[in-house]
């Protein structure tokens, strides 16, 4: 996807503070953090959203959560706790149409989700 900001980060064409990488995903610091720890776990494959993920992406979706868990441990929030969020579509305020999982932690987060 030529005009996708996260595809450009995956390709190394746009800078980001990389925190984790494996064969299927990268994770980098959110440019506008909402918590002391705010990382984005992003599949290397362009999938626009959860709604666009197909049966072939089943393993990838699980992989994203496993990668987030590993990263939470590395960033020191595994025991204090963290929130994983995937915004999907306009009402959820998804602004980047490339699937991504937010990893938020490092402070007590509001109990409200919506
Ligand atoms: P969404 O609202 O789509 O769930 O989340 C998109 C997130 O991507 C936002 O938290 C926003 O700050 C972050 N973001 C958007 N563009 C960039 C970028 O170019 N670099 C980084 N590191 N984060 C970005
Ligand atoms: Zn993309």
PDB file of C-alpha atoms in Angstrom, residues 31-90:
ATOM      1  CA  UNK A  31       3.860   9.454  18.125  1.00  0.00           C
ATOM      2  CA  UNK A  32       1.191  10.951  20.381  1.00  0.00           C
ATOM      3  CA  UNK A  33       1.290   8.845  23.562  1.00  0.00           C
ATOM      4  CA  UNK A  34      -1.761   8.657  25.817  1.00  0.00           C
ATOM      5  CA  UNK A  35       0.060   6.854  28.631  1.00  0.00           C
ATOM      6  CA  UNK A  36       3.685   6.465  29.796  1.00  0.00           C
ATOM      7  CA  UNK A  37       3.780   3.258  27.764  1.00  0.00           C
ATOM      8  CA  UNK A  38       1.950   3.557  24.457  1.00  0.00           C
ATOM      9  CA  UNK A  39       3.111   1.231  21.712  1.00  0.00           C
ATOM     10  CA  UNK A  40       1.469   0.098  18.502  1.00  0.00           C
ATOM     11  CA  UNK A  41       1.749  -3.507  17.365  1.00  0.00           C
ATOM     12  CA  UNK A  42       1.354  -3.568  13.607  1.00  0.00           C
ATOM     13  CA  UNK A  43       1.276  -6.497  11.189  1.00  0.00           C
ATOM     14  CA  UNK A  44       3.812  -6.270   8.377  1.00  0.00           C
ATOM     15  CA  UNK A  45       1.032  -7.346   6.023  1.00  0.00           C
ATOM     16  CA  UNK A  46      -1.400  -4.556   5.142  1.00  0.00           C
ATOM     17  CA  UNK A  47      -4.790  -5.412   6.601  1.00  0.00           C
ATOM     18  CA  UNK A  48      -7.035  -2.347   6.844  1.00  0.00           C
ATOM     19  CA  UNK A  49      -8.901  -3.264  10.027  1.00  0.00           C
ATOM     20  CA  UNK A  50     -10.347  -6.123  12.044  1.00  0.00           C
ATOM     21  CA  UNK A  51     -13.308  -5.953   9.645  1.00  0.00           C
ATOM     22  CA  UNK A  52     -11.001  -6.643   6.706  1.00  0.00           C
ATOM     23  CA  UNK A  53      -9.157  -9.541   8.339  1.00  0.00           C
ATOM     24  CA  UNK A  54      -9.952 -12.867   6.707  1.00  0.00           C
ATOM     25  CA  UNK A  55      -9.766 -16.465   7.898  1.00  0.00           C
ATOM     26  CA  UNK A  56      -6.174 -16.528   6.612  1.00  0.00           C
ATOM     27  CA  UNK A  57      -5.328 -13.832   9.189  1.00  0.00           C
ATOM     28  CA  UNK A  58      -6.420 -15.914  12.165  1.00  0.00           C
ATOM     29  CA  UNK A  59      -2.876 -16.797  13.172  1.00  0.00           C
ATOM     30  CA  UNK A  60      -1.704 -13.215  12.623  1.00  0.00           C
ATOM     31  CA  UNK A  61      -4.351 -11.844  14.993  1.00  0.00           C
ATOM     32  CA  UNK A  62      -3.242 -14.203  17.745  1.00  0.00           C
ATOM     33  CA  UNK A  63       0.369 -13.406  16.975  1.00  0.00           C
ATOM     34  CA  UNK A  64      -0.282  -9.697  17.547  1.00  0.00           C
ATOM     35  CA  UNK A  65      -1.575 -10.364  21.046  1.00  0.00           C
ATOM     36  CA  UNK A  66       1.357 -12.637  21.859  1.00  0.00           C
ATOM     37  CA  UNK A  67       3.787  -9.991  20.597  1.00  0.00           C
ATOM     38  CA  UNK A  68       2.049  -7.328  22.703  1.00  0.00           C
ATOM     39  CA  UNK A  69       2.359  -9.549  25.763  1.00  0.00           C
ATOM     40  CA  UNK A  70       6.082 -10.014  25.127  1.00  0.00           C
ATOM     41  CA  UNK A  71       6.538  -6.280  24.631  1.00  0.00           C
ATOM     42  CA  UNK A  72       4.573  -5.471  27.798  1.00  0.00           C
ATOM     43  CA  UNK A  73       7.038  -7.645  29.705  1.00  0.00           C
ATOM     44  CA  UNK A  74      10.020  -5.917  28.061  1.00  0.00           C
ATOM     45  CA  UNK A  75       8.597  -2.471  28.799  1.00  0.00           C
ATOM     46  CA  UNK A  76       8.031  -3.340  32.452  1.00  0.00           C
ATOM     47  CA  UNK A  77       4.231  -3.209  32.597  1.00  0.00           C
ATOM     48  CA  UNK A  78       3.380  -6.914  32.525  1.00  0.00           C
ATOM     49  CA  UNK A  79       2.868  -7.087  36.286  1.00  0.00           C
ATOM     50  CA  UNK A  80       1.396  -3.619  36.870  1.00  0.00           C
ATOM     51  CA  UNK A  81      -1.071  -4.217  34.037  1.00  0.00           C
ATOM     52  CA  UNK A  82      -1.829  -2.888  30.601  1.00  0.00           C
ATOM     53  CA  UNK A  83      -4.640  -2.425  28.125  1.00  0.00           C
ATOM     54  CA  UNK A  84      -4.773  -3.732  24.566  1.00  0.00           C
ATOM     55  CA  UNK A  85      -7.070  -1.796  22.235  1.00  0.00           C
ATOM     56  CA  UNK A  86      -7.972  -2.228  18.578  1.00  0.00           C
ATOM     57  CA  UNK A  87     -10.076   0.644  17.275  1.00  0.00           C
ATOM     58  CA  UNK A  88     -12.221  -0.415  14.348  1.00  0.00           C
ATOM     59  CA  UNK A  89     -14.113   2.021  12.147  1.00  0.00           C
ATOM     60  CA  UNK A  90     -15.382   5.584  12.611  1.00  0.00           C
TER      61      UNK A  90
END
